[in-house]
mmCIF file of C-alpha atoms and ligand atoms in Angstrom:
data_model
loop_
_atom_site.group_PDB
_atom_site.id
_atom_site.type_symbol
_atom_site.label_atom_id
_atom_site.label_comp_id
_atom_site.label_asym_id
_atom_site.label_seq_id
_atom_site.Cartn_x
_atom_site.Cartn_y
_atom_site.Cartn_z
ATOM 1 C CA MET A 1 -12.047 14.534 11.972
ATOM 2 C CA LYS A 2 -11.290 10.840 10.954
ATOM 3 C CA THR A 3 -7.672 9.242 11.460
ATOM 4 C CA VAL A 4 -6.412 7.588 8.204
ATOM 5 C CA LEU A 5 -3.339 5.503 8.251
ATOM 6 C CA SER A 6 -1.610 4.142 4.971
ATOM 7 C CA GLY A 7 1.848 2.020 4.759
ATOM 8 C CA ILE A 8 4.360 0.706 2.227
ATOM 9 C CA ARG A 9 7.034 -1.843 2.496
ATOM 10 C CA PRO A 10 10.576 -0.264 1.138
ATOM 11 C CA THR A 11 11.287 -2.933 -1.116
ATOM 12 C CA GLY A 12 11.850 -1.154 -4.376
ATOM 13 C CA ASN A 13 10.435 1.841 -6.015
ATOM 14 C CA LEU A 14 6.788 2.817 -5.908
ATOM 15 C CA HIS A 15 4.559 1.466 -8.831
ATOM 16 C CA LEU A 16 1.392 2.022 -10.163
ATOM 17 C CA GLY A 17 -0.417 -0.463 -8.041
ATOM 18 C CA ASN A 18 0.973 1.062 -4.722
ATOM 19 C CA TYR A 19 -0.367 4.633 -6.114
ATOM 20 C CA TYR A 20 -3.555 3.627 -6.776
ATOM 21 C CA GLY A 21 -4.104 1.095 -4.017
ATOM 22 C CA ALA A 22 -2.583 2.899 -0.889
ATOM 23 C CA MET A 23 -2.190 6.388 -2.036
ATOM 24 C CA VAL A 24 -4.569 7.699 -4.490
ATOM 25 C CA ASN A 25 -7.170 10.361 -2.957
ATOM 26 C CA PHE A 26 -4.419 11.144 -0.222
ATOM 27 C CA LEU A 27 -4.198 14.767 -1.521
ATOM 28 C CA LYS A 28 -7.736 15.377 -0.669
ATOM 29 C CA MET A 29 -7.447 13.089 2.392
ATOM 30 C CA GLN A 30 -4.346 15.020 4.048
ATOM 31 C CA GLU A 31 -6.953 18.184 3.967
ATOM 32 C CA GLU A 32 -9.612 16.622 5.667
ATOM 33 C CA ASN A 33 -8.255 13.995 8.085
ATOM 34 C CA LYS A 34 -5.607 13.284 10.433
ATOM 35 C CA CYS A 35 -3.333 11.304 8.318
ATOM 36 C CA PHE A 36 -0.555 9.031 9.031
ATOM 37 C CA PHE A 37 1.872 7.816 6.249
ATOM 38 C CA PHE A 38 4.652 5.537 7.099
ATOM 39 C CA ILE A 39 7.293 3.454 5.704
ATOM 40 C CA ALA A 40 6.936 -0.276 7.079
ATOM 41 C CA ASP A 41 10.817 -0.799 7.222
ATOM 42 C CA TRP A 42 10.465 -4.005 9.840
ATOM 43 C CA HIS A 43 7.882 -5.335 7.508
ATOM 44 C CA SER A 44 10.611 -5.645 5.023
ATOM 45 C CA LEU A 45 12.684 -7.884 7.159
ATOM 46 C CA THR A 46 10.863 -11.035 6.750
ATOM 47 C CA THR A 47 12.866 -11.747 3.578
ATOM 48 C CA HIS A 48 16.108 -10.596 5.072
ATOM 49 C CA PRO A 49 17.084 -7.564 2.986
ATOM 50 C CA ASP A 50 20.718 -6.621 2.183
ATOM 51 C CA PRO A 51 21.673 -4.088 5.187
ATOM 52 C CA LYS A 52 23.279 -1.974 2.337
ATOM 53 C CA MET A 53 19.923 -1.567 0.572
ATOM 54 C CA LEU A 54 17.620 -1.127 3.582
ATOM 55 C CA HIS A 55 18.239 2.571 3.843
ATOM 56 C CA VAL A 56 18.200 3.194 0.203
ATOM 57 C CA ASN A 57 14.879 1.830 -0.180
ATOM 58 C CA VAL A 58 13.528 3.663 2.532
ATOM 59 C CA ARG A 59 14.937 6.779 1.165
ATOM 60 C CA ASN A 60 13.530 5.930 -2.150
ATOM 61 C CA VAL A 61 10.004 5.686 -0.766
ATOM 62 C CA LEU A 62 10.380 8.709 1.417
ATOM 63 C CA SER A 63 11.314 10.831 -1.545
ATOM 64 C CA GLU A 64 8.521 9.166 -3.643
ATOM 65 C CA TYR A 65 5.891 9.668 -1.080
ATOM 66 C CA LEU A 66 6.954 13.514 -1.028
ATOM 67 C CA ALA A 67 7.239 13.661 -4.851
ATOM 68 C CA CYS A 68 3.797 12.282 -5.200
ATOM 69 C CA GLY A 69 2.430 15.345 -2.985
ATOM 70 C CA LEU A 70 2.051 14.362 0.658
ATOM 71 C CA ASP A 71 2.546 17.260 2.752
ATOM 72 C CA PRO A 72 4.474 16.877 5.961
ATOM 73 C CA GLU A 73 2.838 20.202 7.359
ATOM 74 C CA LYS A 74 -0.373 18.535 7.011
ATOM 75 C CA ALA A 75 0.195 14.608 7.468
ATOM 76 C CA THR A 76 2.438 12.735 9.551
ATOM 77 C CA ILE A 77 5.029 11.001 7.556
ATOM 78 C CA TYR A 78 7.391 8.564 9.310
ATOM 79 C CA ILE A 79 9.433 5.638 9.286
ATOM 80 C CA GLN A 80 8.135 2.406 11.374
ATOM 81 C CA SER A 81 11.530 1.829 13.003
ATOM 82 C CA ASP A 82 11.742 5.440 14.423
ATOM 83 C CA VAL A 83 8.632 4.421 16.480
ATOM 84 C CA PRO A 84 9.819 2.136 19.096
ATOM 85 C CA GLU A 85 6.432 2.211 20.689
ATOM 86 C CA ILE A 86 5.183 0.078 17.878
ATOM 87 C CA ALA A 87 7.485 -2.725 19.005
ATOM 88 C CA GLU A 88 5.968 -2.867 22.430
ATOM 89 C CA LEU A 89 2.472 -2.634 21.573
ATOM 90 C CA TYR A 90 3.439 -5.622 18.954
ATOM 91 C CA LEU A 91 4.554 -7.714 21.769
ATOM 92 C CA LEU A 92 1.149 -6.896 23.710
ATOM 93 C CA LEU A 93 -1.098 -7.721 20.825
ATOM 94 C CA ASN A 94 1.194 -10.981 20.035
ATOM 95 C CA MET A 95 -0.200 -12.428 23.343
ATOM 96 C CA HIS A 96 -3.891 -12.364 21.531
ATOM 97 C CA ALA A 97 -2.850 -13.701 18.226
ATOM 98 C CA TYR A 98 -3.436 -17.409 17.922
ATOM 99 C CA LEU A 99 -1.089 -19.658 15.734
ATOM 100 C CA GLY A 100 -3.987 -21.295 14.106
ATOM 101 C CA GLU A 101 -5.367 -18.276 12.723
ATOM 102 C CA LEU A 102 -1.867 -16.899 11.826
ATOM 103 C CA GLU A 103 -1.116 -20.173 9.942
ATOM 104 C CA LYS A 104 -4.182 -19.935 7.943
ATOM 105 C CA THR A 105 -3.424 -16.248 6.495
ATOM 106 C CA VAL A 106 -3.114 -16.428 2.769
ATOM 107 C CA SER A 107 0.027 -14.180 2.635
ATOM 108 C CA PHE A 108 1.710 -16.275 5.351
ATOM 109 C CA LYS A 109 0.765 -19.567 3.112
ATOM 110 C CA GLU A 110 1.971 -17.827 0.007
ATOM 111 C CA LYS A 111 5.309 -16.629 1.180
ATOM 112 C CA ALA A 112 5.963 -19.798 2.923
ATOM 113 C CA ARG A 113 5.499 -21.505 -0.392
ATOM 114 C CA GLN A 114 7.733 -19.092 -2.357
ATOM 115 C CA ASN A 115 10.580 -19.528 0.412
ATOM 116 C CA PRO A 116 10.544 -22.622 2.105
ATOM 117 C CA ASP A 117 13.980 -22.214 3.786
ATOM 118 C CA ASN A 118 13.027 -18.758 5.365
ATOM 119 C CA VAL A 119 9.654 -19.499 7.250
ATOM 120 C CA ASN A 120 10.449 -17.039 10.084
ATOM 121 C CA ALA A 121 8.266 -16.105 13.337
ATOM 122 C CA GLY A 122 8.360 -12.444 11.684
ATOM 123 C CA LEU A 123 6.479 -13.748 8.788
ATOM 124 C CA LEU A 124 4.110 -15.521 10.813
ATOM 125 C CA THR A 125 2.942 -12.677 12.958
ATOM 126 C CA TYR A 126 3.151 -10.210 10.010
ATOM 127 C CA PRO A 127 -0.533 -9.490 10.345
ATOM 128 C CA VAL A 128 0.043 -8.610 13.939
ATOM 129 C CA LEU A 129 2.667 -5.832 13.230
ATOM 130 C CA MET A 130 0.248 -4.653 10.568
ATOM 131 C CA ALA A 131 -2.521 -4.685 13.045
ATOM 132 C CA THR A 132 -0.212 -2.845 15.410
ATOM 133 C CA ASP A 133 0.669 -0.007 12.798
ATOM 134 C CA ILE A 134 -2.963 0.654 12.617
ATOM 135 C CA LEU A 135 -4.163 0.203 16.188
ATOM 136 C CA ILE A 136 -1.237 2.235 17.702
ATOM 137 C CA HIS A 137 -3.003 5.239 16.078
ATOM 138 C CA ASN A 138 -6.429 4.015 16.494
ATOM 139 C CA ALA A 139 -7.249 4.518 12.705
ATOM 140 C CA ASP A 140 -10.483 4.702 11.284
ATOM 141 C CA TYR A 141 -9.684 4.320 7.640
ATOM 142 C CA VAL A 142 -6.942 2.352 6.165
ATOM 143 C CA PRO A 143 -6.130 2.954 2.282
ATOM 144 C CA VAL A 144 -4.954 -0.411 0.862
ATOM 145 C CA GLY A 145 -5.408 -2.611 -2.285
ATOM 146 C CA LYS A 146 -7.282 -5.826 -2.323
ATOM 147 C CA ASP A 147 -4.315 -7.741 -1.347
ATOM 148 C CA GLN A 148 -4.429 -6.424 2.096
ATOM 149 C CA GLU A 149 -8.237 -7.026 2.830
ATOM 150 C CA GLN A 150 -7.495 -10.007 4.976
ATOM 151 C CA HIS A 151 -4.778 -8.431 6.965
ATOM 152 C CA LEU A 152 -7.773 -5.596 7.693
ATOM 153 C CA GLU A 153 -10.082 -8.364 8.688
ATOM 154 C CA MET A 154 -7.555 -9.725 11.166
ATOM 155 C CA THR A 155 -6.713 -6.244 12.757
ATOM 156 C CA ARG A 156 -10.590 -5.984 13.439
ATOM 157 C CA ASN A 157 -10.376 -9.227 15.061
ATOM 158 C CA TYR A 158 -7.579 -8.186 17.048
ATOM 159 C CA ALA A 159 -9.313 -4.924 18.026
ATOM 160 C CA ASN A 160 -12.195 -6.866 19.258
ATOM 161 C CA ARG A 161 -10.678 -9.659 20.899
ATOM 162 C CA PHE A 162 -8.614 -6.993 23.080
ATOM 163 C CA ASN A 163 -12.022 -4.906 23.731
ATOM 164 C CA TYR A 164 -14.022 -8.285 24.831
ATOM 165 C CA LYS A 165 -10.991 -9.456 27.047
ATOM 166 C CA TYR A 166 -10.624 -6.040 28.879
ATOM 167 C CA GLY A 167 -14.277 -5.067 28.760
ATOM 168 C CA THR A 168 -13.195 -1.795 26.932
ATOM 169 C CA ASP A 169 -14.362 -0.044 23.719
ATOM 170 C CA TYR A 170 -11.107 1.269 23.332
ATOM 171 C CA PHE A 171 -9.820 0.120 19.967
ATOM 172 C CA LYS A 172 -12.139 1.293 16.675
ATOM 173 C CA GLN A 173 -13.072 -1.122 13.991
ATOM 174 C CA PRO A 174 -10.650 0.121 11.194
ATOM 175 C CA THR A 175 -12.127 -0.080 7.793
ATOM 176 C CA ALA A 176 -10.248 -0.611 4.548
ATOM 177 C CA TYR A 177 -10.414 2.442 2.132
ATOM 178 C CA ASN A 178 -10.189 3.030 -1.342
ATOM 179 C CA PHE A 179 -11.122 5.430 -4.013
ATOM 180 C CA ASP A 180 -14.213 3.273 -5.280
ATOM 181 C CA GLN A 181 -16.694 1.032 -3.403
ATOM 182 C CA GLU A 182 -14.632 -2.119 -3.972
ATOM 183 C CA LEU A 183 -10.598 -2.395 -3.179
ATOM 184 C CA ILE A 184 -8.803 -2.224 -6.210
ATOM 185 C CA LYS A 185 -6.161 -4.748 -7.642
ATOM 186 C CA ILE A 186 -3.908 -2.903 -10.341
ATOM 187 C CA PRO A 187 -2.946 -6.028 -12.551
ATOM 188 C CA GLY A 188 0.374 -6.714 -14.127
ATOM 189 C CA LEU A 189 0.767 -5.907 -17.907
ATOM 190 C CA ASP A 190 2.212 -9.435 -18.386
ATOM 191 C CA GLY A 191 -1.667 -10.844 -18.119
ATOM 192 C CA SER A 192 -1.095 -11.843 -14.383
ATOM 193 C CA GLY A 193 -3.198 -10.826 -11.574
ATOM 194 C CA LYS A 194 -1.457 -8.387 -9.972
ATOM 195 C CA MET A 195 1.271 -5.635 -10.577
ATOM 196 C CA GLY A 196 3.940 -6.241 -7.879
ATOM 197 C CA LYS A 197 7.637 -5.962 -7.192
ATOM 198 C CA SER A 198 8.315 -9.638 -6.950
ATOM 199 C CA GLU A 199 6.366 -10.060 -9.914
ATOM 200 C CA GLY A 200 8.700 -8.145 -12.112
ATOM 201 C CA ASN A 201 5.764 -6.908 -13.883
ATOM 202 C CA CYS A 202 5.745 -3.082 -12.679
ATOM 203 C CA ILE A 203 5.320 0.288 -14.266
ATOM 204 C CA TYR A 204 7.249 2.547 -11.586
ATOM 205 C CA LEU A 205 6.242 6.008 -10.870
ATOM 206 C CA ILE A 206 10.006 6.898 -11.635
ATOM 207 C CA ASP A 207 10.066 5.097 -15.095
ATOM 208 C CA GLU A 208 10.783 7.417 -17.947
ATOM 209 C CA PRO A 209 8.243 7.945 -20.650
ATOM 210 C CA LYS A 210 10.006 5.738 -23.048
ATOM 211 C CA GLU A 211 10.205 2.972 -20.714
ATOM 212 C CA ILE A 212 6.474 3.330 -19.996
ATOM 213 C CA GLU A 213 5.694 2.968 -23.792
ATOM 214 C CA LYS A 214 7.882 0.175 -24.154
ATOM 215 C CA LYS A 215 6.090 -1.830 -21.287
ATOM 216 C CA VAL A 216 2.878 -1.013 -22.466
ATOM 217 C CA LYS A 217 3.690 -1.927 -25.925
ATOM 218 C CA ARG A 218 4.707 -5.294 -24.577
ATOM 219 C CA ALA A 219 1.531 -5.972 -22.801
ATOM 220 C CA LEU A 220 -0.227 -9.346 -23.420
ATOM 221 C CA THR A 221 -2.804 -8.701 -26.086
ATOM 222 C CA ASP A 222 -4.415 -11.542 -29.019
ATOM 223 C CA ASN A 223 -5.921 -10.875 -32.173
ATOM 224 C CA GLY A 224 -8.979 -9.049 -30.919
ATOM 225 C CA PRO A 225 -12.448 -10.192 -29.889
ATOM 226 C CA GLU A 226 -14.004 -13.042 -31.635
ATOM 227 C CA GLY A 227 -17.261 -11.611 -32.056
ATOM 228 C CA ALA A 228 -19.614 -8.715 -30.871
ATOM 229 C CA ASN A 229 -20.209 -8.630 -27.093
ATOM 230 C CA THR A 230 -17.907 -11.428 -26.184
ATOM 231 C CA PRO A 231 -16.427 -11.567 -22.745
ATOM 232 C CA LYS A 232 -13.004 -10.203 -22.460
ATOM 233 C CA PRO A 233 -10.078 -12.226 -21.594
ATOM 234 C CA ASP A 234 -8.362 -11.492 -18.219
ATOM 235 C CA TYR A 235 -5.462 -10.040 -19.933
ATOM 236 C CA ILE A 236 -7.733 -7.743 -21.814
ATOM 237 C CA GLU A 237 -9.872 -6.827 -18.813
ATOM 238 C CA ASN A 238 -6.213 -5.915 -17.188
ATOM 239 C CA LEU A 239 -5.637 -3.393 -19.550
ATOM 240 C CA PHE A 240 -9.182 -1.884 -19.354
ATOM 241 C CA THR A 241 -8.633 -1.803 -15.327
ATOM 242 C CA ILE A 242 -5.404 0.244 -15.744
ATOM 243 C CA LEU A 243 -7.115 2.277 -18.640
ATOM 244 C CA LYS A 244 -10.226 2.962 -15.880
ATOM 245 C CA VAL A 245 -7.830 4.605 -13.255
ATOM 246 C CA VAL A 246 -5.442 6.969 -15.423
ATOM 247 C CA SER A 247 -7.941 7.852 -18.381
ATOM 248 C CA THR A 248 -11.289 9.632 -18.585
ATOM 249 C CA PRO A 249 -14.550 7.858 -18.561
ATOM 250 C CA ASP A 250 -14.971 8.695 -22.384
ATOM 251 C CA VAL A 251 -11.774 7.054 -23.373
ATOM 252 C CA VAL A 252 -12.772 3.813 -21.324
ATOM 253 C CA ALA A 253 -16.328 3.835 -23.186
ATOM 254 C CA TYR A 254 -14.659 4.521 -26.627
ATOM 255 C CA TYR A 255 -12.762 1.374 -26.408
ATOM 256 C CA ASP A 256 -15.253 -0.551 -24.550
ATOM 257 C CA ASN A 257 -17.685 0.072 -27.348
ATOM 258 C CA LEU A 258 -14.777 -1.196 -30.094
ATOM 259 C CA TRP A 259 -14.394 -4.332 -28.053
ATOM 260 C CA ASN A 260 -18.282 -4.881 -27.925
ATOM 261 C CA SER A 261 -18.776 -4.291 -31.491
ATOM 262 C CA GLY A 262 -16.293 -7.139 -32.337
ATOM 263 C CA ALA A 263 -13.988 -4.645 -34.312
ATOM 264 C CA THR A 264 -10.333 -5.734 -34.502
ATOM 265 C CA LYS A 265 -6.975 -3.881 -35.057
ATOM 266 C CA TRP A 266 -7.375 -1.056 -32.568
ATOM 267 C CA TYR A 267 -5.147 -2.454 -29.767
ATOM 268 C CA GLY A 268 -2.317 -0.495 -30.890
ATOM 269 C CA ASN A 269 -4.212 2.879 -30.482
ATOM 270 C CA MET A 270 -5.612 1.716 -27.205
ATOM 271 C CA LYS A 271 -1.965 1.040 -26.063
ATOM 272 C CA LYS A 272 -0.741 4.402 -27.046
ATOM 273 C CA GLN A 273 -3.458 6.098 -25.181
ATOM 274 C CA LEU A 274 -2.990 4.091 -22.324
ATOM 275 C CA ALA A 275 0.895 4.926 -22.280
ATOM 276 C CA GLU A 276 -0.130 8.543 -22.894
ATOM 277 C CA ASP A 277 -2.323 8.623 -19.885
ATOM 278 C CA ILE A 278 -0.082 6.842 -17.686
ATOM 279 C CA ILE A 279 2.761 9.126 -18.442
ATOM 280 C CA LYS A 280 0.474 12.196 -17.721
ATOM 281 C CA VAL A 281 -0.057 10.877 -13.994
ATOM 282 C CA THR A 282 3.683 9.848 -13.114
ATOM 283 C CA SER A 283 5.686 12.483 -15.214
ATOM 284 C CA PRO A 284 4.933 15.272 -12.681
ATOM 285 C CA ILE A 285 6.003 12.813 -9.786
ATOM 286 C CA ARG A 286 9.049 11.563 -11.558
ATOM 287 C CA GLU A 287 10.482 15.105 -12.229
ATOM 288 C CA ARG A 288 10.330 15.906 -8.401
ATOM 289 C CA ILE A 289 11.577 12.495 -7.073
ATOM 290 C CA ASN A 290 15.541 13.014 -7.767
ATOM 291 C CA ASP A 291 15.542 16.559 -6.584
ATOM 292 C CA ILE A 292 13.739 15.463 -3.156
ATOM 293 C CA LYS A 293 16.121 12.380 -3.072
ATOM 294 C CA ASN A 294 19.174 14.622 -3.215
ATOM 295 C CA ASP A 295 17.962 16.751 -0.734
ATOM 296 C CA ALA A 296 19.351 15.085 2.471
ATOM 297 C CA ALA A 297 18.774 18.067 4.881
ATOM 298 C CA TYR A 298 14.853 18.174 3.721
ATOM 299 C CA LEU A 299 14.517 14.227 4.254
ATOM 300 C CA HIS A 300 16.352 14.522 7.738
ATOM 301 C CA LYS A 301 13.819 17.123 8.652
ATOM 302 C CA VAL A 302 10.761 15.487 7.333
ATOM 303 C CA ALA A 303 11.759 11.999 9.164
ATOM 304 C CA LYS A 304 12.576 13.759 12.338
ATOM 305 C CA GLU A 305 9.479 15.893 12.688
ATOM 306 C CA GLY A 306 7.428 12.672 11.344
ATOM 307 C CA ALA A 307 9.041 10.603 14.092
ATOM 308 C CA GLU A 308 8.191 12.904 16.920
ATOM 309 C CA LYS A 309 4.483 13.411 15.791
ATOM 310 C CA ALA A 310 4.152 9.519 15.397
ATOM 311 C CA ARG A 311 5.717 8.999 18.774
ATOM 312 C CA GLU A 312 3.547 11.301 20.588
ATOM 313 C CA SER A 313 0.289 9.766 19.049
ATOM 314 C CA ALA A 314 1.708 6.127 19.475
ATOM 315 C CA GLY A 315 2.774 6.757 23.118
ATOM 316 C CA LYS A 316 -0.630 7.924 24.230
ATOM 317 C CA THR A 317 -2.091 4.762 22.810
ATOM 318 C CA LEU A 318 0.311 2.602 24.298
ATOM 319 C CA GLN A 319 0.014 4.242 27.931
ATOM 320 C CA ASP A 320 -3.707 3.615 27.505
ATOM 321 C CA VAL A 321 -3.226 0.010 26.626
ATOM 322 C CA ARG A 322 -0.676 -0.437 29.319
ATOM 323 C CA GLU A 323 -3.272 0.989 31.852
ATOM 324 C CA ILE A 324 -6.000 -1.383 30.558
ATOM 325 C CA MET A 325 -3.733 -4.329 30.664
ATOM 326 C CA GLY A 326 -2.920 -3.919 34.457
ATOM 327 C CA PHE A 327 0.566 -2.260 33.991
ATOM 328 C CA LYS A 328 1.275 -0.074 36.913
ATOM 329 C CA SER A 329 4.427 1.924 37.579
ATOM 330 C CA PHE A 330 5.692 1.901 41.226
HETATM 331 P P1 TYM B 1 3.023 -3.447 0.044
HETATM 332 O O1 TYM B 1 4.266 -2.764 0.453
HETATM 333 O O2 TYM B 1 3.081 -4.572 -0.482
HETATM 334 O O3 TYM B 1 2.084 -2.590 -0.716
HETATM 335 C C1 TYM B 1 1.792 -1.320 -0.099
HETATM 336 C C2 TYM B 1 0.479 -0.687 -0.598
HETATM 337 O O4 TYM B 1 0.216 -0.755 -2.078
HETATM 338 C C3 TYM B 1 -0.773 -1.769 -2.274
HETATM 339 N N1 TYM B 1 -0.601 -2.334 -3.349
HETATM 340 C C4 TYM B 1 -1.754 -2.555 -4.411
HETATM 341 N N2 TYM B 1 -2.915 -2.028 -4.691
HETATM 342 C C5 TYM B 1 -3.475 -2.068 -5.680
HETATM 343 N N3 TYM B 1 -2.809 -3.050 -6.953
HETATM 344 C C6 TYM B 1 -1.902 -3.524 -6.699
HETATM 345 N N4 TYM B 1 -1.339 -4.374 -7.709
HETATM 346 C C7 TYM B 1 -1.004 -3.382 -5.591
HETATM 347 N N5 TYM B 1 0.335 -3.545 -5.138
HETATM 348 C C8 TYM B 1 0.592 -3.051 -3.895
HETATM 349 C C9 TYM B 1 -0.951 -2.502 -1.129
HETATM 350 O O5 TYM B 1 -2.358 -3.165 -1.051
HETATM 351 C C10 TYM B 1 -0.690 -1.494 -0.076
HETATM 352 O O6 TYM B 1 -1.833 -0.873 0.553
HETATM 353 N N6 TYM B 1 1.484 -5.159 4.617
HETATM 354 C C11 TYM B 1 1.635 -3.866 3.638
HETATM 355 C C12 TYM B 1 2.419 -2.998 4.384
HETATM 356 C C13 TYM B 1 1.861 -2.211 5.501
HETATM 357 C C14 TYM B 1 0.463 -1.808 5.821
HETATM 358 C C15 TYM B 1 0.659 -1.511 7.530
HETATM 359 C C16 TYM B 1 -0.289 -1.180 5.091
HETATM 360 C C17 TYM B 1 2.366 -2.601 6.888
HETATM 361 N N7 TYM B 1 1.599 -2.282 8.042
HETATM 362 C C18 TYM B 1 -0.515 -0.991 7.960
HETATM 363 C C19 TYM B 1 -1.432 -0.460 5.630
HETATM 364 C C20 TYM B 1 -1.382 -0.416 7.199
HETATM 365 C C21 TYM B 1 2.527 -4.349 2.370
HETATM 366 O O7 TYM B 1 2.822 -5.029 2.223
HETATM 367 O O8 TYM B 1 1.994 -3.430 1.412
#
C-alpha cells in the first residue's frame, strides 16, 4: 500500500485548479492507498493573513474537502497546525537547506517580486516546510498541479541529502502525481496562464450555476480560426484544456474538429457546453458544502480525529529522525 499526501493552503475557497491539480482521483486513491489530506495553514502565514479570516478559511477548505467526497473513515484529514511534530521536523530539515538554493526557488522569486516589503524568512524556507509535510509521513505520491513541480524536486533533494549525510535510506523519493502522465495546469478564463486565487480568475466549487455561466461567457475569445489547421492561440487552448477535464472525449473532438476545419461562430456553443459540464462537476459538491460548513460538531470530530491519526504517523517519523541524527534521551 502506498502513502499519498495532498495539501492546500487555506487562502480562500477551492477552485477548479485545486480540484484537478490536487484532488482529482482522490475518491479512488483513498480506497487503495494510505491517504493524508491536509490544510496547510502555516503555509498561508507568509502573507500575514487577517487573524479573523484564518479560521474561517480553514473551515471553508475543510468543509469543501469533505463535500468533494473525502472520507475521514478512509483518509486522514487534518490541519497542519494541529500537528506540532511538523514544526520540529521543519527545524531539523532547515539545517540541511542552503540559502543559495532557497533564493533560487521560482515561487520565492515571484512572491518577493510581488511583495517586496514582506520578504520574510518563512517565505524563503517555504519549500522546506512543504518538504516536511511530505516527509513526515514518508509519502510515495503527492498529487499536485504543475506549479508545485519544483517544490517536489526540492523535497527529493532534501530526502536524498538527509539519507546521504546520515548514511541511511530512511526517506523515500516522493513523486508528484496527477491523473495524467503530465502534471496539469488549469488555466484562467481571462487568457492568463493559471487559474489562481491571487490572479482573481477562478471558477470556485461553491459558485452558483449562474455565476459559472457568466464567468465562462466572459472568457477571452476572438473571431475564430484564421483558416484550416492553424495553431490555437493560448487563450483558446486554455478553453480546450478545461473542456478536456470536465467534458467527454467526443465533445472535445467535436470542437477540435470545428477549430481545425477553420469554421467560425461556434465559440458561443462551446462556452455553453463548457459551462454546463463544469456545473455538472461542481453542483453536487456545492450542494453539500453549506450543510457541512454549518455542522460544527462534525467538523470538530473530523479535525480532532484527523489530528490524532496524523500525529501518530508524524510522531513515529520524528522519533526515527531524532535517533538517526543522534538525539538520545537521558
Ligand atoms: P496551493 O494552495 O496554491 O494549491 C493547492 C493545490 O492545488 C494545485 N493548484 C493547481 N493545479 C492545477 N492548476 C491550477 N490552476 C492550480 N492552482 C492550484 C496546486 O498545485 C496544489 O497542489 N504549497 C502548496 C500547499 C502545500 C502542499 C504541501 C501541497 C503545502 N504543503 C505538501 C502538497 C504537499 C500550495 O501553495 O498549494
